[in-house]
PDB file of C-alpha atoms in Angstrom:
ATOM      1  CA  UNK Q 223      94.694 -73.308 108.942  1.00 51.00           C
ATOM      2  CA  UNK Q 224      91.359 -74.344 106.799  1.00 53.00           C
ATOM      3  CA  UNK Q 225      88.068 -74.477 107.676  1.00 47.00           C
ATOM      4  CA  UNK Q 226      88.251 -78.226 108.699  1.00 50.00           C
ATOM      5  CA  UNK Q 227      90.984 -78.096 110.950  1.00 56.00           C
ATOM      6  CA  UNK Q 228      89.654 -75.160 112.169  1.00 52.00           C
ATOM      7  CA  UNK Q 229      86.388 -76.841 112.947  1.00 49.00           C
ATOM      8  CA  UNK Q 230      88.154 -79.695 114.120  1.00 54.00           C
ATOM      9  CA  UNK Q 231      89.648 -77.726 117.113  1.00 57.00           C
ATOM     10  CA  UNK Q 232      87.138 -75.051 118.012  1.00 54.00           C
ATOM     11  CA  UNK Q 233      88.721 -71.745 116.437  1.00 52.00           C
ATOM     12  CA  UNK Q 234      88.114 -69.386 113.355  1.00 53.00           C
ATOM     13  CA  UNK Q 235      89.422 -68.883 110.002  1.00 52.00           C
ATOM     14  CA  UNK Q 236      89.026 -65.037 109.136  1.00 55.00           C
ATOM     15  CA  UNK Q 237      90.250 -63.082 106.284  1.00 51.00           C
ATOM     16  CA  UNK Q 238      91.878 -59.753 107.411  1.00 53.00           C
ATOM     17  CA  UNK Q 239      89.481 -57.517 108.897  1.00 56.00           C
ATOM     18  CA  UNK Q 240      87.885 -55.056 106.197  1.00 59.00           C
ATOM     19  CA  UNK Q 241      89.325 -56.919 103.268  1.00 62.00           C
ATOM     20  CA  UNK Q 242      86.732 -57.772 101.353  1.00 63.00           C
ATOM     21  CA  UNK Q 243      89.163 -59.284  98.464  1.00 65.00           C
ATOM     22  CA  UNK Q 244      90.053 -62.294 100.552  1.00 71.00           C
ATOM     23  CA  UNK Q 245      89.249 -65.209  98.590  1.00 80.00           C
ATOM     24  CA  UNK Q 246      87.743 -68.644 100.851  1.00 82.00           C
ATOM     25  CA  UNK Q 247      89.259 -71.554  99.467  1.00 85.00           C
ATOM     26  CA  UNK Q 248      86.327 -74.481  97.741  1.00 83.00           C
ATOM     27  CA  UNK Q 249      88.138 -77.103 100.355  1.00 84.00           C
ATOM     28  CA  UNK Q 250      86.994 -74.353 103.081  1.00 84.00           C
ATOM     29  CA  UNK Q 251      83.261 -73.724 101.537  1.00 76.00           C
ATOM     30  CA  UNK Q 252      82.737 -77.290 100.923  1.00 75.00           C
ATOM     31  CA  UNK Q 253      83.907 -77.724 104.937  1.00 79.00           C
ATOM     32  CA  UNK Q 254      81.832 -74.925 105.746  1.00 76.00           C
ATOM     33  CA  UNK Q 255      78.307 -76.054 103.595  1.00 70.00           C
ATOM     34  CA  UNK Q 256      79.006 -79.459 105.089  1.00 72.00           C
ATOM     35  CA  UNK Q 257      78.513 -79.080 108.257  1.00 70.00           C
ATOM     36  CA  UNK Q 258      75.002 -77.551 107.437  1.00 69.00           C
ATOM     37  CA  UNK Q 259      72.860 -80.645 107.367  1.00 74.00           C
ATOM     38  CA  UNK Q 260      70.292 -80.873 104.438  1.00 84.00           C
ATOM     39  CA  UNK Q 261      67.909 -83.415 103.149  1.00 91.00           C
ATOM     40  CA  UNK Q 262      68.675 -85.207  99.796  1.00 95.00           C
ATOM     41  CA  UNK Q 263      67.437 -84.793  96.401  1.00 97.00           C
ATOM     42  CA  UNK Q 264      68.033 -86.718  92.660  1.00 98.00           C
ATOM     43  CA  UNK Q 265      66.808 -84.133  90.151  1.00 98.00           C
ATOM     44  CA  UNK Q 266      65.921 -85.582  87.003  1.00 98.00           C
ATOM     45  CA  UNK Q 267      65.202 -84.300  83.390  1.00 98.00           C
ATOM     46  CA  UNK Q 268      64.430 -86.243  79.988  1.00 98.00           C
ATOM     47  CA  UNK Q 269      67.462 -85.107  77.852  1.00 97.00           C
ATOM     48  CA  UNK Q 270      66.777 -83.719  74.187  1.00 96.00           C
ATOM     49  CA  UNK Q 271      67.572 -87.433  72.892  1.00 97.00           C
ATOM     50  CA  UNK Q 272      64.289 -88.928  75.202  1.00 97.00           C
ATOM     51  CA  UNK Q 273      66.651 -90.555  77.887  1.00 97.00           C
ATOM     52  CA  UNK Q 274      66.141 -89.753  81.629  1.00 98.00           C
ATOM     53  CA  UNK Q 275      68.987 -88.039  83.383  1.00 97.00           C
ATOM     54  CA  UNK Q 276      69.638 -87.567  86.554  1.00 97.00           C
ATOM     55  CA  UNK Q 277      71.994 -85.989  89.763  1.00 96.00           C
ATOM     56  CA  UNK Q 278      71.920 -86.245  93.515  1.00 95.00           C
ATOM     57  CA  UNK Q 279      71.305 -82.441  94.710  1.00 92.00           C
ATOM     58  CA  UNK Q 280      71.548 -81.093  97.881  1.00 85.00           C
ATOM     59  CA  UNK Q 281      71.226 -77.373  96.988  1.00 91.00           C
ATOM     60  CA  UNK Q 282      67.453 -77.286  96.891  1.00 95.00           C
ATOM     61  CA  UNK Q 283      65.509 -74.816  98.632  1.00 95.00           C
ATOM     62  CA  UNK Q 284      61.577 -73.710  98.876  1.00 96.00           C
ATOM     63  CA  UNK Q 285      61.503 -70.040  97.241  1.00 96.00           C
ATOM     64  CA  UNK Q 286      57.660 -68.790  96.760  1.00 95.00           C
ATOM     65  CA  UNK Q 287      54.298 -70.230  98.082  1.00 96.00           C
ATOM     66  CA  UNK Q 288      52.737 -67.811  95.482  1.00 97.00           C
ATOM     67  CA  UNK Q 289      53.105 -69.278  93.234  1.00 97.00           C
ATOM     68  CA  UNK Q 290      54.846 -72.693  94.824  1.00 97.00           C
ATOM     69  CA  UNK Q 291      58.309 -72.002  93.560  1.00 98.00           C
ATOM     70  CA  UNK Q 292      61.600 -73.850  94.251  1.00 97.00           C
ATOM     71  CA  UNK Q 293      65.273 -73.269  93.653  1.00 97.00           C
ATOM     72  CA  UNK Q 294      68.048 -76.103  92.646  1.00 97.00           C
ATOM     73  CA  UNK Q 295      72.125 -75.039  91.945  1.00 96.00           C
ATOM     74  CA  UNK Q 296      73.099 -77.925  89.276  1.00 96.00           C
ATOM     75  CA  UNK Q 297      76.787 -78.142  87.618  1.00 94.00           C
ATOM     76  CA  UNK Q 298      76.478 -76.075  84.907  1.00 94.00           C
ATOM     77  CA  UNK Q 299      78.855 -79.310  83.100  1.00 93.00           C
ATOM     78  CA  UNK Q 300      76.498 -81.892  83.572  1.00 93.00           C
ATOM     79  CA  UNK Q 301      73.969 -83.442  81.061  1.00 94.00           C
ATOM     80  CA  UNK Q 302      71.001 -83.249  83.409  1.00 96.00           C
ATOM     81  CA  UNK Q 303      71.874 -79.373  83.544  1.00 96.00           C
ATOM     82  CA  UNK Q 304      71.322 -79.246  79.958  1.00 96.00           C
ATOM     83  CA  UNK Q 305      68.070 -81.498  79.965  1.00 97.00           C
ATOM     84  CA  UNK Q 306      66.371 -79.486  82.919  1.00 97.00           C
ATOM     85  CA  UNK Q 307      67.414 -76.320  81.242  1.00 95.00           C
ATOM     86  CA  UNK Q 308      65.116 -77.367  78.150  1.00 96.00           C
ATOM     87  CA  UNK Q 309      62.001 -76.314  80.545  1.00 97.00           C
ATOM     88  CA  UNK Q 310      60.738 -79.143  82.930  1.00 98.00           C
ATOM     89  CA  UNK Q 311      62.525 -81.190  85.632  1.00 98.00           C
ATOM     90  CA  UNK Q 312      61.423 -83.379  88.638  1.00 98.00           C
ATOM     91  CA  UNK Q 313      62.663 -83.737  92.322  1.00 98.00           C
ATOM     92  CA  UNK Q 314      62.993 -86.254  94.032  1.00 98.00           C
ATOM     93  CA  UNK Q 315      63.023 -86.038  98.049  1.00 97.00           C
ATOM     94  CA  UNK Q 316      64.789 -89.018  99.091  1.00 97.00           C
ATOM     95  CA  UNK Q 317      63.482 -91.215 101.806  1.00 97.00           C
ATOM     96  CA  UNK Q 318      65.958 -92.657 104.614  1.00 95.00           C
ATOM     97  CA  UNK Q 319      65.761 -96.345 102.483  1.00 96.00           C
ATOM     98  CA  UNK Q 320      66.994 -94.134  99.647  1.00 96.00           C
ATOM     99  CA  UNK Q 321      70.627 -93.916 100.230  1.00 96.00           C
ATOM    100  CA  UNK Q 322      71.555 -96.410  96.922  1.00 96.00           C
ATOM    101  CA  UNK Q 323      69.981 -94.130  94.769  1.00 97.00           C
ATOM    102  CA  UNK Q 324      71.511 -90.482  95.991  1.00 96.00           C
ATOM    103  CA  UNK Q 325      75.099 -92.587  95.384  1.00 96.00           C
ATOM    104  CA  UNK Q 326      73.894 -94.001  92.196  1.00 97.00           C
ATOM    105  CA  UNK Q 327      73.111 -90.723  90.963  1.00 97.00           C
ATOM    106  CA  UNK Q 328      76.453 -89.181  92.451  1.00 94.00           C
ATOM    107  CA  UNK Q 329      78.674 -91.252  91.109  1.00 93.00           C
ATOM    108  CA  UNK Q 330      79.732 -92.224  87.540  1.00 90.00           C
ATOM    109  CA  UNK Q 331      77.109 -95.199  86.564  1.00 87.00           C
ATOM    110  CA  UNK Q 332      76.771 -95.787  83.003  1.00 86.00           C
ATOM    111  CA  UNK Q 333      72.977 -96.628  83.177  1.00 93.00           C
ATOM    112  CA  UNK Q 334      71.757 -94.410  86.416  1.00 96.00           C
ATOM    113  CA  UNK Q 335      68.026 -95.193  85.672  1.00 97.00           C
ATOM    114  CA  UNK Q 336      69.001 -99.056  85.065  1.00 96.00           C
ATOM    115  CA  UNK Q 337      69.593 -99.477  88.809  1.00 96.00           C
ATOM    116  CA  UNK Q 338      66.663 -98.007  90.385  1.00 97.00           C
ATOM    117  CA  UNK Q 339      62.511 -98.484  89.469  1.00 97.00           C
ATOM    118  CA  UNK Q 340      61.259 -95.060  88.074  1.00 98.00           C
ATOM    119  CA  UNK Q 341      58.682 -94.207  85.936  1.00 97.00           C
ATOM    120  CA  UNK Q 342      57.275 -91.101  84.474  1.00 97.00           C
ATOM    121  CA  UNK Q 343      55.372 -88.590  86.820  1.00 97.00           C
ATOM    122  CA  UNK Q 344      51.706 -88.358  84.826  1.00 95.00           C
ATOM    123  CA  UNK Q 345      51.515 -84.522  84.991  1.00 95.00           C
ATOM    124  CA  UNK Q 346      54.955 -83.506  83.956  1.00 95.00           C
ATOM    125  CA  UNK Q 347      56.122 -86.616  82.000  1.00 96.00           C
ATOM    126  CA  UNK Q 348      59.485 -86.017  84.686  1.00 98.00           C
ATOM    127  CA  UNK Q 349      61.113 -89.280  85.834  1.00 98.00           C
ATOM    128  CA  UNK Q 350      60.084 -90.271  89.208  1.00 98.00           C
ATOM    129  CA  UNK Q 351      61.926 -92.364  91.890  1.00 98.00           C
ATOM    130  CA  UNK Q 352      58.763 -93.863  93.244  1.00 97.00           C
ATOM    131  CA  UNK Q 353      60.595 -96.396  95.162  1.00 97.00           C
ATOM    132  CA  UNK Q 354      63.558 -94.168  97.028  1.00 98.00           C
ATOM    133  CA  UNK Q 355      61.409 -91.110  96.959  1.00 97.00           C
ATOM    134  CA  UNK Q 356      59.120 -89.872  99.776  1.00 97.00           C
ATOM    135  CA  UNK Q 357      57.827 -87.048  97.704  1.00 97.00           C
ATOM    136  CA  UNK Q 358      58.349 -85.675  93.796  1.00 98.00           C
ATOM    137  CA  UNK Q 359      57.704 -82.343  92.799  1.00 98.00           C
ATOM    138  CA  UNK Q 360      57.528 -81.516  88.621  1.00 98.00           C
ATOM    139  CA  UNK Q 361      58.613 -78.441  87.950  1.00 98.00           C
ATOM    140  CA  UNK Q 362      58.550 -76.110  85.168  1.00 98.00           C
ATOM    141  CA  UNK Q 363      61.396 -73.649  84.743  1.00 98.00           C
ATOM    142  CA  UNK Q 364      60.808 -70.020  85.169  1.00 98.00           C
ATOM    143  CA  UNK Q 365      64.179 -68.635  85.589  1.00 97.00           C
ATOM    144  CA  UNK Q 366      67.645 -69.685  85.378  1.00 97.00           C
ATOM    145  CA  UNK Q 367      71.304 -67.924  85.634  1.00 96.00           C
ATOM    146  CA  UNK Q 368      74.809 -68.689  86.290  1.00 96.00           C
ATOM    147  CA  UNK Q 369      76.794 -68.349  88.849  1.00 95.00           C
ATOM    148  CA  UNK Q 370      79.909 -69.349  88.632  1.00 93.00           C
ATOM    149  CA  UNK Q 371      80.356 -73.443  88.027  1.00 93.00           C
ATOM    150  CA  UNK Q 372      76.400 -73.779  88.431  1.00 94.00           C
ATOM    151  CA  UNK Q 373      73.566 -72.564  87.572  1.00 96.00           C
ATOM    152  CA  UNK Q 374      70.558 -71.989  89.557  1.00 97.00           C
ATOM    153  CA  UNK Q 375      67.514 -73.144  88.497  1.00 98.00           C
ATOM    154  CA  UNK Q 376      63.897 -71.307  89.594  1.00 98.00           C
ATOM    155  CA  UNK Q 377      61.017 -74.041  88.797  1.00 98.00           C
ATOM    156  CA  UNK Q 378      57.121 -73.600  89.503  1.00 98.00           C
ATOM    157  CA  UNK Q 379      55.682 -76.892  90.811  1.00 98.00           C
ATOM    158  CA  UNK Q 380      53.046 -78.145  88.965  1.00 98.00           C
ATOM    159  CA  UNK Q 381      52.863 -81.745  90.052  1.00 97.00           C
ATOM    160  CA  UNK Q 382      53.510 -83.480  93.689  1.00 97.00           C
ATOM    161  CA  UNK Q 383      53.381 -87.036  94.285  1.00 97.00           C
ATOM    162  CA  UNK Q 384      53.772 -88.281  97.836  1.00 96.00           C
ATOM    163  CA  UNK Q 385      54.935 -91.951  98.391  1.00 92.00           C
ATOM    164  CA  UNK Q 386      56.038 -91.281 101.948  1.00 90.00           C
ATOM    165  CA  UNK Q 387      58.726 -92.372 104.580  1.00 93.00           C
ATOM    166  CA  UNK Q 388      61.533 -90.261 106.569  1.00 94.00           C
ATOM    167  CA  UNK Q 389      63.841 -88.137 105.206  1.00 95.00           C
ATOM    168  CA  UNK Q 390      67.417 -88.700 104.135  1.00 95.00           C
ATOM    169  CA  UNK Q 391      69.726 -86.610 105.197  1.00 91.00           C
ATOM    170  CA  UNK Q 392      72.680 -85.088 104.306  1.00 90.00           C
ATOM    171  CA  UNK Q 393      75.642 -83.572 106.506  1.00 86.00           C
ATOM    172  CA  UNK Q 394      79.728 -83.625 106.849  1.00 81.00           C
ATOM    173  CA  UNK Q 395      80.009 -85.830 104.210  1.00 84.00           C
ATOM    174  CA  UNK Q 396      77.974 -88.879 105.866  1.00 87.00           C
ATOM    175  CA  UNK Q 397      74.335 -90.081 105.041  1.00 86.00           C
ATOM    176  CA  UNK Q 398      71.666 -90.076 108.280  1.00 86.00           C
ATOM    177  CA  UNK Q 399      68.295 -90.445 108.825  1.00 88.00           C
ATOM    178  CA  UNK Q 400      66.020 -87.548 110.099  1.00 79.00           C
ATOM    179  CA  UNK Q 401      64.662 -87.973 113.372  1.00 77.00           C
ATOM    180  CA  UNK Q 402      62.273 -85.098 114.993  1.00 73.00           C
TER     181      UNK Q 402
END
């Protein structure tokens, strides 16, 4: 039995007490990370050729006040891995009216930035959702290292715009809007 059928009725999925070689399947992980709800995120980048990139993130994660660090896990196959691993990156904290643009940067669009307004954040030069955002951070990377498929990404903010709104979240595998 997997994760989701396991979740589905109410019971557990354990590897064999004391074996610490038990592998979790990704269907199980991906069952088990769902069901944590998160808020939604398009990272972006300007790629070594001066084009905007982009992904919808939802591994994102506050790591320092001191100085005001935060964390993103990116596909280490992706072309806005490669762009934010050249030193600066922006995200993008999706607001509840927001939803088109975390699936339009999830999905396989040609021209991501051609179907949503953006423009360039002034201090970092890192593109900016302004309209589907309710808050941009630019970051500058400090650390990085693989693990695995991804690689996670330590960036120093240096810039924060606010435009405002309520969050979008995130959560087994459906869109909602926070409410307090």
């Amino acid at each position: 039995m997997g994760v989701a059928e396991a979740f589905a009725e109410g019971t557990a999925v354990n590897a064999r007490r004391g074996d610490l070689t038990a592998r979790v399947s990704p269907d199980d992980h991906r069952a088990l990370m769902g069901s944590f709800p998160t808020g939604v995120a398009v990272v972006t980048a300007v790629g070594a050729d001066g084009e905007p990139r982009g992904m919808t993130c939802t591994s994102l994660a506050s790591v320092t006040l001191d100085p005001p660090t935060l964390l993103v896990c990116l596909d280490t196959a992706r072309r806005t891995t490669a762009a934010v691993r050249r030193g600066r990156f922006g995200v993008n904290l999706l607001h509840a009216a927001g939803r088109r643009a975390a699936e339009v940067f999830s999905s396989p669009v040609p021209d991501r930035f051609g179907a949503v307004l953006w423009r360039s954040a002034a201090g970092t030069g890192m593109p900016w959702l302004f309209e589907d955002s309710l808050a941009f951070a630019g970051c500058v990377v400090r650390e990085s290292t693989v693990v695995g498929d991804h690689v996670v990404v330590l960036g120093e903010v240096s810039e924060i715009n606010w435009s405002g709104g309520t969050p979008l979240m995130y959560g087994r595998r459906e869109f909602s809007t926070w409410a307090p």
